[in-house]
């Protein structure tokens, strides 16, 4: 077979494998949540979830909306452009990103694109560039809900349901007796929060729809009329959970509830029952100060709160819930300095910025506490000078990092031992024995140890005694002897040559 034909077949097979693999990697992407008609604001967004096992680069895909023929490009705004298994990505209209962040500031992977979502119906599609081959496609309709009431359409158990928005987190639906849910994840027991006057903007919008919407908006107008005709009394109390929706394993996560009356006055009396979503619960009585909860494992946890006005009440006067995303804590002591400049470098290996306020670095009885508002950027190091910490060369032998609660986060000496190993094999005649190598403090660096540093180390190690009273001199002497022997053997081999015909003859000049 001609080489040209073989080469063509190889290229064809390789191309098929590449593009098939690319399509398989994107096959796990699912359109998971749609915000197409937010109350009192125009903030459209689409959430994508990676349900597969392979990583998927969202910026390599396109977003297609049926109200346009354009295949819209997707650009990373923050977080990671690659969605790993189980990750969420939220695609926001480029011109509305500021408004989005003002409402949902803790979403991890945010993308932007130039699109718009109609308030009536549309088809939303993500593809790899070919409009005729969608990776996932969803058609929504205003009859499904989430019409100007602060809710979004969410894919829950295979069905699209209107519920409180959870961009960047697992979709959650909590059944209640209300037709609508208020913004900010708040609900009041037994009341219709959208029609009860708790959100003035929403009420105004409903009234406008009732009096001005005609034609194609008649369905929405009749819905508004129906809602206004069954307005319930304003709830006596409203509850709202105040917390960051991103937490780290093993680190205390602060949450607080705000209880307010119908006149928007803060309420401090009563009971607040917390369910943290991981099997833990807590009750506060007549004291709603900020409290802290620690999650031991990564995941998405639903935090649910119930407020009771009286200790004898069996039915809560108000409820609220949020979803907390918990990710692993991965801050390490990545590098330390040398005898001339002993710095300590901390690296945040997570995909999120990490607050390390009041964390503790401990070494040989010396303690340094990181000040408040200390933040390490995702995938970036923080280098702390020895002039700031008060640490010096030699402290690396017992260098540890603790969280603000005293939990050990990273042990530098233990990690170094794991890298270098603690056992050395020494050959003795025909047999060998395992000998524990003495611990010598080495300045760790990515570039290795310079000749000058090695000289200093030899001097220091030669002057250091172990617990048995012996010195390192015999070991160093053995190394020098072995090196000299190897050099001698190499020299002798270079001198040995094979005799060639004519070597015994000498040419004399005439």
Coordinates of C-alpha atoms in Angstrom, one line a residue:
X1 CA 0.0 0.0 0.0
X2 CA 1.4 3.4 -0.9
X3 CA 2.8 5.5 2.0
X4 CA 0.6 8.4 1.0
X5 CA -2.6 6.3 1.5
X6 CA -1.4 5.0 4.8
X7 CA -0.6 8.5 6.0
X8 CA -4.1 9.7 5.0
X9 CA -5.7 6.8 6.9
X10 CA -3.7 7.6 10.0
X11 CA -4.7 11.3 9.9
X12 CA -8.4 10.3 9.4
X13 CA -8.4 7.9 12.3
X14 CA -6.6 10.4 14.6
X15 CA -9.0 13.1 13.6
X16 CA -12.0 10.8 14.4
X17 CA -10.6 9.9 17.8
X18 CA -9.8 13.6 18.6
X19 CA -13.2 15.0 17.7
X20 CA -15.1 12.0 19.2
X21 CA -13.2 12.4 22.4
X22 CA -14.0 16.1 22.4
X23 CA -17.7 15.4 21.9
X24 CA -17.7 12.8 24.7
X25 CA -16.0 15.2 27.1
X26 CA -18.7 17.8 26.5
X27 CA -21.5 15.2 26.6
X28 CA -22.0 15.5 30.3
X29 CA -22.9 19.2 30.2
X30 CA -26.5 19.9 31.1
X31 CA -28.5 23.2 31.0
X32 CA -29.6 23.2 34.7
X33 CA -31.2 26.5 35.5
X34 CA -32.6 29.5 33.6
X35 CA -33.3 33.0 34.8
X36 CA -35.3 34.7 32.1
X37 CA -37.6 37.2 33.9
X38 CA -36.2 38.5 37.2
X39 CA -38.4 40.7 39.3
X40 CA -37.8 44.4 39.0
X41 CA -34.5 43.9 37.0
X42 CA -33.3 42.6 33.7
X43 CA -30.7 40.0 34.6
X44 CA -30.7 37.0 32.3
X45 CA -28.5 34.0 33.0
X46 CA -28.1 30.3 32.2
X47 CA -26.5 27.8 34.5
X48 CA -24.7 24.8 33.1
X49 CA -23.8 21.6 35.1
X50 CA -21.1 19.0 34.3
X51 CA -22.8 15.7 35.1
X52 CA -20.1 13.7 33.4
X53 CA -16.7 12.5 34.6
X54 CA -14.5 14.3 32.1
X55 CA -13.5 18.0 32.3
X56 CA -15.3 20.4 29.9
X57 CA -14.0 23.8 28.7
X58 CA -17.1 26.0 28.6
X59 CA -15.2 28.7 26.6
X60 CA -14.8 26.3 23.7
X61 CA -18.5 26.1 23.3
X62 CA -21.3 28.3 21.9
X63 CA -24.6 29.5 23.3
X64 CA -27.6 29.7 20.9
X65 CA -30.9 31.3 21.8
X66 CA -33.9 30.9 19.4
X67 CA -34.5 34.6 19.2
X68 CA -31.2 35.0 17.3
X69 CA -29.4 33.2 14.6
X70 CA -26.0 34.0 16.2
X71 CA -23.9 31.4 17.9
X72 CA -22.8 33.4 20.9
X73 CA -19.2 33.0 22.2
X74 CA -18.7 32.2 25.9
X75 CA -16.0 34.2 27.8
X76 CA -14.7 33.4 31.3
X77 CA -15.3 36.3 33.8
X78 CA -14.1 34.6 37.0
X79 CA -13.3 31.2 38.4
X80 CA -12.2 28.4 36.1
X81 CA -13.0 28.1 32.4
X82 CA -12.9 24.3 32.8
X83 CA -15.8 22.7 34.6
X84 CA -14.7 19.5 36.4
X85 CA -17.1 16.7 37.2
X86 CA -19.9 18.1 39.4
X87 CA -19.0 21.7 38.8
X88 CA -21.4 24.5 37.9
X89 CA -20.9 27.4 35.5
X90 CA -23.2 30.4 35.1
X91 CA -23.4 32.3 31.8
X92 CA -24.5 35.9 32.3
X93 CA -25.4 38.6 29.8
X94 CA -22.2 40.6 29.3
X95 CA -23.9 44.0 29.9
X96 CA -25.6 42.7 33.1
X97 CA -22.6 41.2 34.9
X98 CA -22.4 44.0 37.5
X99 CA -26.1 43.7 38.4
X100 CA -25.7 39.9 38.6
X101 CA -22.7 40.2 41.0
X102 CA -24.6 42.7 43.2
X103 CA -27.2 40.0 43.8
X104 CA -25.1 36.8 43.7
X105 CA -21.5 37.7 44.6
X106 CA -20.4 34.3 45.7
X107 CA -20.8 32.3 42.5
X108 CA -17.6 30.6 41.6
X109 CA -17.4 30.0 37.9
X110 CA -19.0 32.9 36.0
X111 CA -19.0 33.4 32.2
X112 CA -20.4 36.2 30.0
X113 CA -22.0 36.1 26.6
X114 CA -23.9 38.6 24.4
X115 CA -27.4 37.2 24.4
X116 CA -30.9 37.9 25.8
X117 CA -33.7 35.6 27.0
X118 CA -37.3 36.5 26.0
X119 CA -39.9 36.8 28.8
X120 CA -42.4 34.5 27.0
X121 CA -40.7 31.5 25.5
X122 CA -37.4 30.5 23.9
X123 CA -35.1 27.6 23.1
X124 CA -31.7 27.6 24.9
X125 CA -28.9 25.5 23.4
X126 CA -25.2 24.9 23.9
X127 CA -23.1 23.4 21.1
X128 CA -19.6 23.0 20.0
X129 CA -20.0 25.3 17.0
X130 CA -22.4 23.3 14.9
X131 CA -26.0 24.7 15.5
X132 CA -27.4 21.4 14.2
X133 CA -25.7 19.3 16.8
X134 CA -26.6 20.6 20.2
X135 CA -24.9 19.2 23.3
X136 CA -28.0 20.1 25.3
X137 CA -31.1 22.0 24.4
X138 CA -34.0 23.3 26.5
X139 CA -37.2 25.1 25.6
X140 CA -38.9 27.1 28.4
X141 CA -42.3 28.8 28.6
X142 CA -43.7 31.4 30.9
X143 CA -46.5 29.0 31.8
X144 CA -43.9 27.0 33.7
X145 CA -43.5 29.8 36.2
X146 CA -40.7 32.1 37.3
X147 CA -42.5 35.1 35.8
X148 CA -41.3 38.3 37.4
X149 CA -41.4 36.8 40.9
X150 CA -37.7 36.4 41.8
X151 CA -37.7 32.7 40.9
X152 CA -35.8 30.8 38.3
X153 CA -36.6 27.6 36.3
X154 CA -34.6 24.7 37.7
X155 CA -34.1 21.1 36.5
X156 CA -35.0 19.0 39.6
X157 CA -35.5 15.3 39.3
X158 CA -36.0 15.5 35.5
X159 CA -38.6 18.2 35.7
X160 CA -38.4 22.0 35.2
X161 CA -39.7 23.7 38.4
X162 CA -39.9 27.4 39.5
X163 CA -37.9 27.8 42.7
X164 CA -35.6 30.2 44.6
X165 CA -32.5 30.9 42.4
X166 CA -29.4 28.9 43.2
X167 CA -26.8 30.0 40.6
X168 CA -23.6 28.0 40.9
X169 CA -25.1 25.5 43.4
X170 CA -27.3 22.4 43.5
X171 CA -31.0 23.1 42.7
X172 CA -33.4 22.9 45.6
X173 CA -37.1 23.0 45.9
X174 CA -38.9 23.3 49.2
X175 CA -42.6 22.8 49.0
X176 CA -44.9 25.2 50.9
X177 CA -48.4 26.6 50.7
X178 CA -47.4 29.7 48.8
X179 CA -47.6 30.3 45.1
X180 CA -44.5 32.4 44.9
X181 CA -41.3 32.8 46.8
X182 CA -39.7 36.1 47.7
X183 CA -36.2 37.2 46.7
X184 CA -33.2 36.3 48.9
X185 CA -34.4 32.8 49.6
X186 CA -36.9 34.0 52.3
X187 CA -40.4 32.5 52.9
X188 CA -43.1 33.1 55.5
X189 CA -45.2 30.3 56.8
X190 CA -48.6 30.0 55.2
X191 CA -48.4 33.3 53.3
X192 CA -48.0 34.3 49.6
X193 CA -44.8 36.3 49.8
X194 CA -45.1 37.7 46.3
X195 CA -48.5 39.1 46.9
X196 CA -48.3 40.1 50.5
X197 CA -46.5 43.4 50.0
X198 CA -43.2 42.1 51.3
X199 CA -41.5 43.2 48.1
X200 CA -42.8 46.6 47.0
X201 CA -41.2 46.4 43.6
X202 CA -42.9 43.1 42.8
X203 CA -46.3 44.5 43.9
X204 CA -45.9 47.6 41.7
X205 CA -45.0 45.4 38.8
X206 CA -48.0 43.2 39.3
X207 CA -50.3 46.2 39.4
X208 CA -48.7 47.6 36.2
X209 CA -49.2 44.3 34.5
X210 CA -52.9 44.3 35.5
X211 CA -53.6 47.7 34.1
X212 CA -51.4 48.0 31.0
X213 CA -50.5 44.6 29.7
X214 CA -52.6 43.6 26.6
X215 CA -52.4 41.4 23.6
X216 CA -49.6 38.7 24.0
X217 CA -49.2 39.6 27.6
X218 CA -52.9 38.8 28.5
X219 CA -51.9 35.5 30.1
X220 CA -49.4 37.3 32.4
X221 CA -52.0 40.0 33.1
X222 CA -54.6 37.5 34.2
X223 CA -52.0 35.9 36.4
X224 CA -51.3 39.2 38.1
X225 CA -55.0 39.8 38.6
X226 CA -55.5 36.4 40.1
X227 CA -52.6 37.1 42.5
X228 CA -53.8 40.5 43.5
X229 CA -57.3 39.2 44.2
X230 CA -56.1 36.7 46.7
X231 CA -53.6 38.8 48.6
X232 CA -53.0 37.5 52.1
X233 CA -52.4 39.6 55.2
X234 CA -48.8 40.8 55.5
X235 CA -46.8 38.3 57.5
X236 CA -46.0 39.3 61.1
X237 CA -42.4 38.3 60.8
X238 CA -39.7 37.8 58.0
X239 CA -36.5 35.8 58.3
X240 CA -33.3 36.1 56.3
X241 CA -30.1 34.2 56.6
X242 CA -26.9 36.2 56.3
X243 CA -23.9 34.1 55.2
X244 CA -21.3 33.6 52.6
X245 CA -22.5 30.7 50.3
X246 CA -18.9 29.4 50.0
X247 CA -17.2 27.6 52.8
X248 CA -14.1 25.5 53.3
X249 CA -13.8 22.1 55.0
X250 CA -12.6 22.2 58.6
X251 CA -13.0 26.0 58.8
X252 CA -15.7 27.7 60.9
X253 CA -18.3 29.2 58.7
X254 CA -20.3 32.2 60.0
X255 CA -24.1 32.4 59.7
X256 CA -26.6 34.8 61.2
X257 CA -30.3 35.3 61.0
X258 CA -32.1 38.6 60.7
X259 CA -35.7 38.6 62.0
X260 CA -37.9 41.6 61.2
X261 CA -41.5 42.5 61.9
X262 CA -44.0 43.7 59.4
X263 CA -42.9 47.3 60.2
X264 CA -39.3 46.3 59.3
X265 CA -38.1 46.5 62.9
X266 CA -35.5 44.0 64.1
X267 CA -36.7 41.3 66.4
X268 CA -34.4 39.8 69.1
X269 CA -36.8 37.7 71.1
X270 CA -38.0 34.2 70.2
X271 CA -36.4 30.9 69.0
X272 CA -34.4 30.2 65.9
X273 CA -33.9 26.6 64.9
X274 CA -31.0 25.9 62.6
X275 CA -30.5 22.8 60.4
X276 CA -27.1 23.0 58.7
X277 CA -27.8 20.2 56.2
X278 CA -25.1 17.8 57.3
X279 CA -27.0 16.3 60.2
X280 CA -26.1 19.0 62.6
X281 CA -28.6 21.4 64.2
X282 CA -28.7 24.2 66.8
X283 CA -31.3 26.4 68.6
X284 CA -30.9 30.0 69.6
X285 CA -33.1 31.6 72.2
X286 CA -33.6 35.3 72.6
X287 CA -30.2 35.8 71.0
X288 CA -29.6 35.9 67.3
X289 CA -25.9 36.7 67.3
X290 CA -23.6 35.4 64.6
X291 CA -22.7 31.7 65.1
X292 CA -20.2 29.4 63.4
X293 CA -20.5 25.9 62.0
X294 CA -17.8 23.7 60.6
X295 CA -18.3 21.3 57.7
X296 CA -16.0 18.3 57.6
X297 CA -16.6 17.2 54.0
X298 CA -17.0 19.0 50.6
X299 CA -20.5 19.2 49.1
X300 CA -23.6 21.4 48.7
X301 CA -25.5 21.8 52.0
X302 CA -29.0 23.3 52.4
X303 CA -29.1 25.5 55.6
X304 CA -32.7 25.8 56.8
X305 CA -33.9 28.1 59.5
X306 CA -37.2 28.3 61.4
X307 CA -38.3 31.2 63.6
X308 CA -40.7 30.8 66.5
X309 CA -42.0 33.8 68.3
X310 CA -42.7 31.9 71.5
X311 CA -41.0 28.9 73.1
X312 CA -44.3 27.2 73.2
X313 CA -45.0 27.6 69.4
X314 CA -45.2 24.5 67.3
X315 CA -45.5 26.2 64.0
X316 CA -42.8 28.6 62.8
X317 CA -43.8 32.2 62.1
X318 CA -41.1 32.5 59.4
X319 CA -38.5 30.4 57.6
X320 CA -35.5 30.9 55.4
X321 CA -33.0 28.7 53.6
X322 CA -29.7 29.0 51.6
X323 CA -27.3 26.6 49.9
X324 CA -23.7 26.5 51.1
X325 CA -21.1 25.1 48.8
X326 CA -18.2 23.5 50.8
X327 CA -14.8 22.9 49.1
X328 CA -11.6 21.4 50.4
X329 CA -9.1 23.5 52.4
X330 CA -5.8 23.3 50.4
X331 CA -3.4 25.9 51.8
X332 CA 0.2 24.6 52.1
X333 CA 3.6 25.8 53.2
X334 CA 5.1 25.6 49.7
X335 CA 8.5 27.0 50.3
X336 CA 10.9 28.5 52.9
X337 CA 13.9 30.7 52.6
X338 CA 17.6 30.0 53.4
X339 CA 20.0 31.2 56.1
X340 CA 20.3 34.6 54.5
X341 CA 16.6 35.3 54.0
X342 CA 14.3 33.0 55.8
X343 CA 10.8 33.7 54.4
X344 CA 7.7 31.5 54.6
X345 CA 5.6 31.0 51.5
X346 CA 1.9 29.9 51.7
X347 CA 0.1 28.7 48.6
X348 CA -3.6 28.4 48.0
X349 CA -4.1 25.4 45.8
X350 CA -7.9 25.8 45.7
X351 CA -9.9 27.3 42.8
X352 CA -11.2 30.0 45.2
X353 CA -9.7 32.8 47.2
X354 CA -9.0 31.8 50.8
X355 CA -9.4 34.0 53.9
X356 CA -6.6 33.0 56.3
X357 CA -7.2 35.7 58.9
X358 CA -6.0 34.8 62.4
X359 CA -4.3 31.7 61.1
X360 CA -1.2 30.7 63.0
X361 CA 2.3 29.8 61.9
X362 CA 4.2 28.0 64.7
X363 CA 7.9 27.0 64.8
X364 CA 9.9 25.9 67.8
X365 CA 7.8 27.8 70.2
X366 CA 7.6 30.9 68.0
X367 CA 4.1 32.0 67.0
X368 CA 3.0 34.4 64.2
X369 CA -0.7 35.2 63.7
X370 CA -1.8 36.4 60.3
X371 CA -3.8 39.7 60.7
X372 CA -7.5 40.1 59.8
X373 CA -8.4 40.5 56.1
X374 CA -5.5 38.2 55.1
X375 CA -6.6 36.6 51.8
X376 CA -4.6 34.3 49.5
X377 CA -5.7 34.5 45.9
X378 CA -6.6 31.2 44.1
X379 CA -3.6 29.3 42.8
X380 CA -1.3 32.0 44.1
X381 CA 1.3 32.2 46.9
X382 CA 1.7 34.6 49.8
X383 CA 5.3 35.2 50.8
X384 CA 5.9 36.4 54.4
X385 CA 9.3 37.8 55.3
X386 CA 11.3 36.6 58.3
X387 CA 11.4 40.2 59.4
X388 CA 7.6 40.0 59.8
X389 CA 7.3 36.6 61.4
X390 CA 10.4 36.7 63.5
X391 CA 11.4 33.2 62.3
X392 CA 15.0 32.3 61.3
X393 CA 16.8 29.6 59.5
X394 CA 16.5 26.3 61.4
X395 CA 12.8 26.9 62.3
X396 CA 11.8 24.9 59.3
X397 CA 12.4 21.7 61.1
X398 CA 9.3 22.2 63.1
X399 CA 7.2 24.6 61.0
X400 CA 3.4 24.1 61.2
X401 CA 0.3 26.0 59.9
X402 CA -2.9 26.1 62.0
X403 CA -6.3 27.5 61.3
X404 CA -7.9 30.3 63.4
X405 CA -9.5 27.6 65.5
X406 CA -6.2 25.8 66.2
X407 CA -6.8 22.9 63.7
X408 CA -3.5 21.7 62.0
X409 CA -3.7 22.6 58.3
X410 CA -0.2 21.8 57.2
X411 CA 3.0 20.3 58.7
X412 CA 6.0 21.4 56.7
X413 CA 8.6 19.0 58.3
X414 CA 6.3 16.0 57.8
X415 CA 5.6 16.9 54.2
X416 CA 9.3 17.3 53.5
X417 CA 10.1 13.9 55.1
X418 CA 7.5 12.3 52.9
X419 CA 9.2 13.8 49.8
X420 CA 12.8 13.0 50.7
X421 CA 12.3 9.8 52.6
X422 CA 13.9 8.8 55.9
X423 CA 15.8 5.6 55.0
X424 CA 19.1 5.4 53.1
X425 CA 20.8 2.2 52.0
X426 CA 24.5 1.8 52.6
X427 CA 26.4 -1.0 50.9
X428 CA 28.8 -3.1 53.1
X429 CA 30.7 -5.8 51.2
X430 CA 28.3 -8.3 49.7
X431 CA 25.5 -7.4 52.1
X432 CA 23.5 -4.2 52.7
X433 CA 21.8 -2.8 55.7
X434 CA 19.2 -0.1 56.3
X435 CA 20.6 2.9 58.2
X436 CA 18.5 5.9 59.3
X437 CA 19.9 8.9 57.7
X438 CA 20.6 11.8 60.1
X439 CA 18.3 14.8 59.7
X440 CA 20.0 17.7 58.1
X441 CA 18.1 20.9 57.6
X442 CA 18.1 21.7 53.9
X443 CA 16.8 25.0 52.4
X444 CA 14.1 23.8 50.1
X445 CA 13.7 25.6 46.7
X446 CA 12.5 24.8 43.3
X447 CA 16.0 25.5 41.8
X448 CA 17.7 23.1 44.2
X449 CA 20.7 23.8 46.5
X450 CA 23.5 26.1 45.3
X451 CA 27.2 25.2 45.9
X452 CA 27.5 27.9 48.5
X453 CA 24.5 26.6 50.4
X454 CA 25.9 23.1 50.3
X455 CA 29.2 24.3 51.7
X456 CA 27.4 25.9 54.6
X457 CA 25.3 22.8 55.2
X458 CA 28.4 20.6 55.4
X459 CA 30.0 22.9 58.0
X460 CA 26.8 23.0 60.0
X461 CA 26.2 19.2 59.8
X462 CA 29.8 18.4 60.8
X463 CA 29.5 20.5 63.9
X464 CA 26.2 19.0 64.9
X465 CA 26.0 16.0 67.3
X466 CA 23.3 13.4 67.4
X467 CA 21.8 12.0 70.6
X468 CA 24.4 9.2 70.9
X469 CA 27.3 11.7 71.0
X470 CA 28.7 10.7 67.6
X471 CA 29.4 13.0 64.7
X472 CA 28.6 13.0 61.0
X473 CA 32.4 13.0 60.1
X474 CA 32.5 9.3 59.3
X475 CA 29.7 9.5 56.9
X476 CA 31.1 12.6 55.1
X477 CA 34.5 10.8 55.0
X478 CA 32.9 7.8 53.4
X479 CA 31.2 9.9 50.7
X480 CA 34.5 11.6 49.9
X481 CA 36.3 8.2 49.7
X482 CA 33.7 6.8 47.4
X483 CA 33.9 9.9 45.2
X484 CA 37.7 9.7 45.0
X485 CA 37.6 6.0 44.2
X486 CA 35.1 6.6 41.4
X487 CA 37.4 9.3 39.9
X488 CA 40.4 7.0 40.1
X489 CA 38.6 4.2 38.3
X490 CA 37.5 6.6 35.6
X491 CA 41.1 8.0 35.1
X492 CA 42.6 4.5 34.8
X493 CA 40.0 3.4 32.2
X494 CA 40.8 6.5 30.2
X495 CA 44.5 5.5 30.2
X496 CA 43.9 2.0 29.0
X497 CA 44.0 1.7 25.2
X498 CA 44.2 -1.1 22.8
X499 CA 47.5 -1.5 20.8
X500 CA 47.2 -1.1 17.1
X501 CA 49.3 -2.4 14.3
X502 CA 52.2 0.0 13.8
X503 CA 52.4 1.2 17.4
X504 CA 55.8 -0.4 17.8
X505 CA 57.3 1.5 14.8
X506 CA 58.8 5.0 15.0
X507 CA 59.3 7.3 12.1
X508 CA 62.8 8.9 12.1
X509 CA 63.4 12.1 10.3
X510 CA 66.1 11.9 7.7

